[in-house]
Amino acid sequence: MRNDDNKQRVSSLGLKAESYKEILNYDVLKKGSLNFFDVVKNSNKFYTIELHKCDGYFRISTEYGRLGVTSKKDQRVAMSLDIAEKEYNKLLKGKLSKGYKEVELAQSNTGSDKAKELVNLDEVKVKKVKKVKSKLHQSVQEFVSQIYKEAQVQLNYLAVGNNDNQNSSPLGKLTVNQINKGRSILQEISDIINNKTHIMIDDVLELSNKYYMHIPKAFGLRISKEDVAIRTLNEINDQMNILKFYEDSLRMGNIMYNDNIDERYKQLASDIAPLAKNTKVYKQLVDYVVNSQSRHHNVNLEVKRIFTLSQKNAPEFDDSVGNTKLLFHGTRSANLPGILSTHIKMPNQLKGVYITGAMFGPGIYFADQSTKSSQYACARFGGNPNKFDTAFLLVSEVALGRIKEEKNARYHIQAPAGYDSVKGVEGSSLLHNEYIIYRENQHQLKYIIEFQPKRRR
């Protein structure tokens, strides 16, 4: 586009919006991402605005539409930076005055191609990855590939349906600050739930609406109050899991969505190796899985592979309390990149939110029956099914010390005085034993068991 043509067009049209034109030479000087959500008005809109310095002129680029459905791009051309900035600020202020909220993004899924390439390096870890032939054992390659694929699928399912942007909200990667805004709103909702005997939709609708204003989600063409209202503690916990996935995505950066297996493995910060099937330990672990299956679960677990595991980022194991025992821990395959790259952490729990299944408070839960833990590794308690036919059990060496046995649910935020752990004993409230520790350094992950669940006939 020639500069003379721009002058003539600007003088006759001013800053009137016109169809967006793809060009190669421009720099993004400013960018803003806004979101508007109102369930009553069936409105779920976004607005992205950018200020570009082009070859001899400036332009304001806008993209807007319904989240996850449609969008349109416009541009406005100006011959000076001063005029362009005034127009940019006017458009931005106009949207904010209509109730739009700015969304802080570390990386964007909307706007111009160059804007999508911009990354806040303080928020997102990005590495240039060169594809080379893997040096890892084939079984380890397959394990790493599987857990990353499961994480991508799960993030899509939880947050954005079938959106192609696999690592983020529909607008892009939210910053930690933006994620924490969502957590604060969830805390407000939990306070309401805990202070009322019966929760009606209207009790939480305003705050739920506010939550999706700050944590964008694609709902499709129609939004109902029932879809939006966050009115149970389980639903709050689901949203907390989504926010944790967003944080994991930030921390792991583009490695989570890069097909270089060795770089993905390196990000896990763990030494993982296949355990030979002819070893004594392998046979003992298979026997442990098979012999500890419960008749109540109506499933048999077929062990496919076992890996040894040594984590680099886990706290140093403290077994000083004694009474160590190998126990199972079940978690979705999608959670493994986050767990292996750090460690199994105490739940990031909101005040007053008691998680279903956590009958003895926010601790780290283990089982001595393989099928009990396998339910958490599969889709037994809700969510979308795993992408693969196999899932994984973690086996930890747990220092239980002096155990407080409980026959009924009792909420603890730490081990009871004089005890080092809690054991939920099989009986009136529990079909199976549970072991709970309240310090992260009271266990160390030792093995990963890949299994295929097969329903009993």
Coordinates of C-alpha atoms in Angstrom, one line a residue:
M1 CA 0.0 0.0 0.0
R2 CA 1.6 3.3 -1.1
N3 CA 1.8 6.2 1.3
D4 CA 0.1 8.6 -1.2
D5 CA -2.9 6.3 -1.3
N6 CA -3.1 6.3 2.5
K7 CA -3.1 10.1 2.6
Q8 CA -5.9 10.4 0.1
R9 CA -8.0 7.7 1.9
V10 CA -7.4 9.2 5.4
S11 CA -8.3 12.7 4.3
S12 CA -11.6 11.5 2.8
L13 CA -12.6 8.9 5.3
G14 CA -10.9 10.0 8.6
L15 CA -10.7 7.1 11.0
K16 CA -13.7 5.3 9.8
A17 CA -13.6 1.5 10.3
E18 CA -12.9 -0.5 7.2
S19 CA -12.1 -4.1 6.4
Y20 CA -8.9 -5.5 7.9
K21 CA -6.1 -5.9 5.3
E22 CA -3.3 -8.4 5.8
I23 CA 0.1 -6.8 5.5
L24 CA 3.7 -8.0 6.3
N25 CA 5.5 -4.9 7.6
Y26 CA 4.2 -3.6 10.9
D27 CA 5.0 -3.5 14.6
V28 CA 2.6 -3.9 17.4
L29 CA 2.9 -0.9 19.7
K30 CA 0.0 -1.6 22.0
K31 CA -2.5 -4.3 22.6
G32 CA -5.5 -4.8 24.8
S33 CA -7.8 -7.8 25.3
L34 CA -11.3 -7.3 26.7
N35 CA -14.1 -9.6 27.6
F36 CA -17.8 -9.0 28.3
F37 CA -20.0 -11.7 29.8
D38 CA -23.7 -11.3 30.8
V39 CA -25.8 -14.5 31.1
V40 CA -29.1 -12.5 31.4
K41 CA -28.4 -10.9 28.0
N42 CA -27.0 -14.1 26.5
S43 CA -23.8 -12.2 25.8
N44 CA -20.3 -13.6 25.7
K45 CA -18.2 -11.2 23.7
F46 CA -14.5 -10.3 23.3
Y47 CA -12.8 -7.3 21.9
T48 CA -9.1 -7.1 20.9
I49 CA -7.5 -3.8 20.0
E50 CA -4.0 -3.1 18.7
L51 CA -2.0 -0.1 17.6
H52 CA 0.3 -0.8 14.7
K53 CA 3.2 1.2 13.3
C54 CA 3.2 0.4 9.5
D55 CA 5.2 1.6 6.6
G56 CA 4.5 5.4 6.6
Y57 CA 1.3 5.3 8.6
F58 CA -0.3 3.9 11.7
R59 CA -3.4 1.8 12.2
I60 CA -5.7 0.6 14.9
S61 CA -6.7 -3.0 14.4
T62 CA -9.7 -4.5 16.1
E63 CA -11.1 -8.0 16.3
Y64 CA -14.4 -8.8 18.1
G65 CA -17.2 -11.3 18.2
R66 CA -18.7 -14.1 20.3
L67 CA -16.2 -16.3 22.2
G68 CA -15.6 -19.5 20.4
V69 CA -18.1 -18.8 17.7
T70 CA -17.6 -15.9 15.3
S71 CA -15.2 -12.9 14.9
K72 CA -14.7 -10.0 12.7
K73 CA -11.6 -7.8 12.0
D74 CA -11.6 -4.1 11.3
Q75 CA -8.9 -1.4 10.9
R76 CA -8.6 2.4 11.2
V77 CA -5.8 4.2 9.5
A78 CA -4.0 7.4 10.8
M79 CA -1.1 9.4 9.5
S80 CA 0.3 10.3 12.9
L81 CA 1.0 8.5 16.1
D82 CA -0.8 11.1 18.1
I83 CA -4.1 10.7 16.2
A84 CA -3.7 6.9 16.3
E85 CA -3.2 6.8 20.1
K86 CA -6.2 9.1 20.6
E87 CA -8.4 6.8 18.5
Y88 CA -7.0 3.7 20.3
N89 CA -7.8 5.2 23.7
K90 CA -11.2 6.4 22.6
L91 CA -12.2 2.9 21.4
L92 CA -10.8 1.3 24.5
K93 CA -12.5 3.7 26.9
G94 CA -15.8 3.2 25.0
K95 CA -15.8 -0.5 25.5
L96 CA -14.8 -0.2 29.2
S97 CA -17.7 2.2 29.7
K98 CA -20.1 -0.5 28.4
G99 CA -19.0 -3.0 31.0
Y100 CA -16.1 -4.8 29.2
K101 CA -13.2 -5.9 31.4
E102 CA -9.6 -6.0 30.5
V103 CA -8.1 -9.5 30.6
E104 CA -4.3 -9.8 31.3
L105 CA -2.8 -12.2 28.9
A106 CA 0.7 -13.7 28.7
Q107 CA 0.1 -14.8 25.2
S108 CA -2.9 -14.1 22.9
N109 CA -5.1 -16.3 20.7
T110 CA -6.8 -13.3 19.0
G111 CA -5.7 -10.3 17.0
S112 CA -3.0 -10.0 14.4
D113 CA -0.5 -12.7 13.6
K114 CA 2.3 -10.6 15.1
A115 CA 0.3 -10.0 18.3
K116 CA -0.2 -13.7 18.7
E117 CA 3.5 -14.2 18.5
L118 CA 4.1 -11.7 21.4
V119 CA 5.0 -13.5 24.7
N120 CA 5.3 -12.1 28.2
L121 CA 8.5 -13.8 29.1
D122 CA 7.9 -13.0 32.8
E123 CA 4.9 -15.2 32.6
V124 CA 5.6 -17.9 30.0
K125 CA 8.6 -20.1 29.7
V126 CA 9.5 -20.3 26.1
K127 CA 12.3 -22.2 24.5
K128 CA 13.4 -22.6 20.9
V129 CA 13.4 -26.4 20.5
K130 CA 15.4 -28.1 17.8
K131 CA 13.9 -31.4 16.7
V132 CA 16.4 -34.3 17.1
K133 CA 16.2 -38.0 17.3
S134 CA 15.3 -39.0 20.9
K135 CA 17.9 -40.7 23.1
L136 CA 15.3 -42.0 25.5
H137 CA 14.2 -45.6 25.8
Q138 CA 11.2 -46.2 23.5
S139 CA 8.8 -47.0 26.4
V140 CA 9.8 -43.7 28.1
Q141 CA 9.1 -41.8 24.9
E142 CA 5.7 -43.4 24.7
F143 CA 4.9 -42.6 28.3
V144 CA 6.0 -38.9 27.9
S145 CA 4.0 -38.5 24.7
Q146 CA 0.9 -40.0 26.3
I147 CA 0.8 -37.9 29.4
Y148 CA 1.3 -34.6 27.5
K149 CA -1.4 -35.6 25.0
E150 CA -3.8 -36.3 27.9
A151 CA -3.0 -33.0 29.4
Q152 CA -3.8 -31.1 26.2
V153 CA -7.1 -33.0 25.8
Q154 CA -8.1 -32.4 29.4
L155 CA -7.4 -28.7 29.3
N156 CA -9.6 -28.4 26.2
Y157 CA -12.4 -30.3 27.8
L158 CA -12.3 -28.4 31.1
A159 CA -12.0 -24.9 29.7
V160 CA -12.8 -24.3 26.1
G161 CA -14.7 -27.3 24.6
N162 CA -13.3 -28.1 21.2
N163 CA -11.3 -24.9 20.8
D164 CA -8.1 -25.5 18.8
N165 CA -6.0 -23.3 21.1
Q166 CA -5.0 -26.2 23.3
N167 CA -3.1 -24.5 26.1
S168 CA -5.2 -21.6 27.2
S169 CA -8.5 -19.8 27.6
P170 CA -10.3 -18.8 24.4
L171 CA -8.5 -15.4 24.5
G172 CA -5.1 -16.8 25.3
K173 CA -2.8 -17.7 28.2
L174 CA -4.0 -15.9 31.3
T175 CA -1.4 -14.3 33.6
V176 CA -0.9 -15.5 37.1
N177 CA -2.5 -12.2 38.3
Q178 CA -5.6 -12.9 36.1
I179 CA -5.8 -16.5 37.4
N180 CA -5.7 -15.2 40.9
K181 CA -8.6 -12.9 40.2
G182 CA -10.6 -15.9 39.4
R183 CA -9.6 -17.7 42.6
S184 CA -10.6 -14.6 44.6
I185 CA -14.1 -14.7 43.1
L186 CA -14.4 -18.4 43.8
Q187 CA -13.6 -17.7 47.4
E188 CA -16.5 -15.2 47.5
I189 CA -18.8 -17.8 46.1
S190 CA -17.7 -20.5 48.6
D191 CA -18.4 -18.0 51.4
I192 CA -22.0 -17.7 50.2
I193 CA -22.4 -21.5 49.9
N194 CA -21.0 -22.2 53.3
N195 CA -23.3 -19.6 54.9
K196 CA -26.6 -20.8 53.4
T197 CA -28.5 -24.0 53.9
H198 CA -30.1 -24.0 50.5
I199 CA -28.4 -22.3 47.5
M200 CA -30.6 -20.9 44.8
I201 CA -29.2 -19.9 41.4
D202 CA -29.7 -16.2 42.0
D203 CA -27.6 -16.4 45.2
V204 CA -24.5 -17.0 43.2
L205 CA -25.4 -15.8 39.7
E206 CA -23.8 -12.3 40.0
L207 CA -20.5 -13.6 41.2
S208 CA -20.5 -16.5 38.7
N209 CA -21.1 -13.9 36.0
K210 CA -18.2 -11.9 37.3
Y211 CA -16.0 -15.0 37.3
Y212 CA -16.6 -15.7 33.6
M213 CA -16.0 -12.0 32.9
H214 CA -12.4 -12.5 34.3
I215 CA -11.9 -16.2 33.3
P216 CA -13.2 -16.4 29.7
K217 CA -15.0 -19.5 28.5
A218 CA -16.7 -20.4 25.3
F219 CA -20.3 -21.4 26.0
G220 CA -21.7 -21.6 22.4
L221 CA -24.6 -19.7 21.0
R222 CA -26.9 -20.0 24.0
I223 CA -26.1 -19.5 27.7
S224 CA -28.4 -20.5 30.5
K225 CA -28.3 -19.5 34.1
E226 CA -28.0 -23.2 35.0
D227 CA -24.8 -23.5 32.9
V228 CA -23.2 -20.4 34.5
A229 CA -24.2 -20.6 38.1
I230 CA -21.4 -22.0 40.3
R231 CA -23.4 -23.3 43.2
T232 CA -21.7 -26.3 44.8
L233 CA -18.3 -26.8 46.4
N234 CA -17.6 -29.5 43.8
E235 CA -18.1 -27.0 41.0
I236 CA -15.8 -24.6 42.7
N237 CA -13.2 -27.4 43.0
D238 CA -13.6 -28.1 39.2
Q239 CA -12.9 -24.4 38.5
M240 CA -9.9 -24.5 40.8
N241 CA -8.6 -27.5 38.7
I242 CA -9.0 -25.5 35.5
L243 CA -7.1 -22.6 37.0
K244 CA -4.3 -25.0 38.1
F245 CA -4.1 -26.3 34.5
Y246 CA -3.7 -22.7 33.3
E247 CA -0.9 -22.2 35.7
D248 CA 0.8 -25.4 34.7
S249 CA 0.6 -24.2 31.1
L250 CA 2.3 -21.0 32.0
R251 CA 5.0 -22.7 33.9
M252 CA 5.8 -25.4 31.3
G253 CA 5.5 -23.0 28.4
N254 CA 5.5 -24.2 24.8
I255 CA 7.2 -27.5 25.8
M256 CA 3.7 -28.8 26.7
Y257 CA 2.7 -28.4 23.1
N258 CA 5.9 -29.2 21.4
D259 CA 6.6 -32.6 19.9
N260 CA 10.2 -32.8 20.9
I261 CA 10.1 -35.7 23.3
D262 CA 13.5 -35.2 24.9
E263 CA 12.6 -31.5 25.8
R264 CA 9.3 -32.6 27.2
Y265 CA 11.1 -35.3 29.3
K266 CA 13.6 -32.7 30.5
Q267 CA 10.7 -30.4 31.6
L268 CA 9.5 -33.2 33.9
A269 CA 12.6 -32.9 36.0
S270 CA 12.5 -36.6 36.8
D271 CA 14.6 -39.7 36.1
I272 CA 12.2 -42.2 34.6
A273 CA 13.4 -45.7 33.4
P274 CA 11.6 -48.9 32.4
L275 CA 11.7 -51.6 35.0
A276 CA 12.6 -55.0 33.5
K277 CA 9.8 -57.6 33.7
N278 CA 12.2 -60.3 34.9
T279 CA 13.2 -58.5 38.0
K280 CA 12.0 -59.4 41.5
V281 CA 10.7 -55.9 42.1
Y282 CA 8.6 -55.9 39.0
K283 CA 7.0 -59.2 40.0
Q284 CA 6.3 -57.9 43.5
L285 CA 4.6 -54.8 42.2
V286 CA 2.4 -56.8 39.8
D287 CA 1.4 -59.1 42.7
Y288 CA 0.6 -56.0 44.8
V289 CA -1.6 -54.6 42.1
V290 CA -3.4 -58.0 41.4
N291 CA -3.8 -59.1 45.0
S292 CA -5.0 -55.8 46.4
Q293 CA -7.9 -55.5 43.9
S294 CA -11.3 -55.0 45.6
R295 CA -14.4 -57.0 44.7
H296 CA -16.5 -53.9 45.1
H297 CA -14.9 -52.1 42.1
N298 CA -15.9 -54.7 39.4
V299 CA -12.7 -54.2 37.5
N300 CA -9.4 -56.0 37.0
L301 CA -6.2 -54.1 36.3
E302 CA -3.8 -55.5 33.8
V303 CA -0.3 -54.2 34.3
K304 CA 1.3 -53.2 31.0
R305 CA 4.6 -51.5 32.1
I306 CA 6.3 -50.3 35.2
F307 CA 8.8 -47.4 35.4
T308 CA 11.1 -46.4 38.2
L309 CA 11.0 -42.8 39.2
S310 CA 13.3 -40.3 40.9
Q311 CA 12.1 -36.7 41.2
K312 CA 14.5 -33.8 41.2
N313 CA 12.1 -31.0 42.4
A314 CA 10.4 -33.0 45.2
P315 CA 11.2 -32.1 48.8
E316 CA 13.8 -34.3 50.5
F317 CA 12.0 -37.4 51.9
D318 CA 11.8 -37.4 55.7
D319 CA 11.2 -40.9 57.0
S320 CA 12.2 -40.1 60.5
V321 CA 8.8 -40.9 61.8
G322 CA 9.2 -44.5 60.6
N323 CA 6.6 -47.0 59.7
T324 CA 7.1 -46.7 55.9
K325 CA 4.8 -48.5 53.5
L326 CA 4.4 -48.7 49.7
L327 CA 1.0 -47.2 48.8
F328 CA -0.9 -46.3 45.7
H329 CA -1.8 -42.8 44.6
G330 CA -4.3 -42.3 41.7
T331 CA -4.5 -39.2 39.5
R332 CA -5.5 -38.5 36.0
S333 CA -2.8 -38.9 33.3
A334 CA -3.4 -35.3 32.4
N335 CA -2.1 -34.3 35.8
L336 CA 1.2 -36.1 35.5
P337 CA 3.2 -33.4 33.7
G338 CA 2.4 -31.0 36.5
I339 CA 3.1 -33.5 39.3
L340 CA 6.3 -34.9 37.9
S341 CA 7.8 -31.5 37.1
T342 CA 7.2 -30.4 40.7
H343 CA 5.8 -33.0 43.2
I344 CA 2.5 -34.1 44.7
K345 CA 1.4 -31.0 46.5
M346 CA -1.0 -30.4 49.3
P347 CA -4.3 -29.2 47.8
N348 CA -4.5 -25.5 46.9
Q349 CA -7.7 -25.3 48.8
L350 CA -10.0 -22.3 49.3
K351 CA -11.1 -21.5 52.8
G352 CA -14.3 -23.5 53.5
V353 CA -14.2 -25.7 50.4
Y354 CA -14.2 -29.3 51.4
I355 CA -13.4 -31.5 48.4
T356 CA -15.6 -34.5 47.6
G357 CA -13.7 -37.7 48.4
A358 CA -11.4 -35.8 50.8
M359 CA -13.2 -37.1 53.9
F360 CA -10.2 -36.3 56.2
G361 CA -9.3 -32.8 55.1
P362 CA -6.8 -31.4 52.6
G363 CA -4.0 -33.9 52.8
I364 CA -2.3 -36.3 50.3
Y365 CA -4.3 -39.5 50.0
F366 CA -3.0 -43.0 49.4
A367 CA -4.6 -46.5 49.3
D368 CA -3.4 -50.0 49.8
Q369 CA -5.9 -51.3 47.2
S370 CA -5.0 -50.8 43.6
T371 CA -8.5 -50.6 42.3
K372 CA -9.4 -47.8 44.7
S373 CA -6.6 -45.6 43.4
S374 CA -7.3 -46.6 39.8
Q375 CA -10.7 -44.9 40.0
Y376 CA -9.0 -41.5 40.4
A377 CA -6.7 -42.4 37.5
C378 CA -9.6 -43.0 35.2
A379 CA -12.9 -41.1 34.8
R380 CA -14.7 -42.8 37.7
F381 CA -15.5 -39.5 39.4
G382 CA -16.5 -37.4 36.4
G383 CA -14.8 -35.5 33.7
N384 CA -14.1 -36.7 30.2
P385 CA -12.6 -40.1 29.6
N386 CA -8.9 -40.6 29.1
K387 CA -7.8 -40.4 25.5
F388 CA -5.8 -43.6 25.8
D389 CA -6.9 -47.1 26.9
T390 CA -4.3 -47.2 29.6
A391 CA -3.8 -45.0 32.7
F392 CA -1.1 -44.8 35.5
L393 CA -0.9 -45.6 39.2
L394 CA 1.8 -43.9 41.2
V395 CA 3.5 -45.9 44.0
S396 CA 5.0 -44.0 46.9
E397 CA 7.1 -44.9 49.8
V398 CA 5.1 -43.2 52.6
A399 CA 6.3 -42.6 56.2
L400 CA 3.2 -43.1 58.2
G401 CA 4.7 -42.9 61.7
R402 CA 2.0 -43.2 64.4
I403 CA -1.3 -43.6 62.7
K404 CA -4.6 -42.1 64.0
E405 CA -7.4 -44.5 62.8
E406 CA -10.8 -42.9 62.0
K407 CA -13.9 -45.0 61.3
N408 CA -15.9 -41.9 60.2
A409 CA -15.2 -38.8 58.2
R410 CA -13.3 -36.2 60.3
Y411 CA -11.8 -33.0 58.9
H412 CA -8.2 -32.4 59.7
I413 CA -5.9 -29.7 58.4
Q414 CA -2.9 -31.5 59.9
A415 CA -2.1 -34.8 61.6
P416 CA -3.9 -35.0 65.0
A417 CA -1.8 -34.1 68.0
G418 CA 0.5 -37.1 68.9
Y419 CA 0.1 -38.7 65.4
D420 CA 1.9 -38.4 62.1
S421 CA -0.9 -39.6 59.7
V422 CA -4.5 -40.6 59.5
K423 CA -6.0 -43.9 58.3
G424 CA -9.6 -44.0 57.3
V425 CA -10.5 -47.6 58.3
E426 CA -12.7 -49.8 56.2
G427 CA -16.1 -50.0 58.0
S428 CA -19.4 -48.1 58.2
S429 CA -18.3 -45.0 56.3
L430 CA -15.6 -46.4 54.1
L431 CA -15.5 -49.5 51.9
H432 CA -11.7 -49.3 51.6
N433 CA -8.8 -48.1 53.7
E434 CA -7.3 -44.6 53.0
Y435 CA -4.0 -43.2 54.3
I436 CA -3.6 -39.5 54.6
I437 CA -0.4 -37.4 55.3
Y438 CA -0.3 -33.7 55.8
R439 CA 3.3 -32.9 55.0
E440 CA 4.6 -33.1 51.5
N441 CA 8.0 -34.5 52.5
Q442 CA 6.4 -37.6 54.2
H443 CA 6.5 -39.6 51.0
Q444 CA 8.6 -40.1 47.9
L445 CA 7.3 -41.3 44.5
K446 CA 9.1 -44.5 43.5
Y447 CA 7.2 -46.2 40.6
I448 CA 4.8 -45.5 37.9
I449 CA 2.6 -48.4 36.9
E450 CA 0.8 -48.4 33.5
F451 CA -2.4 -50.4 33.6
Q452 CA -5.4 -51.2 31.5
P453 CA -8.7 -51.5 33.3
K454 CA -10.9 -54.5 32.3
R455 CA -14.4 -54.9 33.5
R456 CA -15.1 -58.2 35.3
R457 CA -17.5 -60.6 33.6

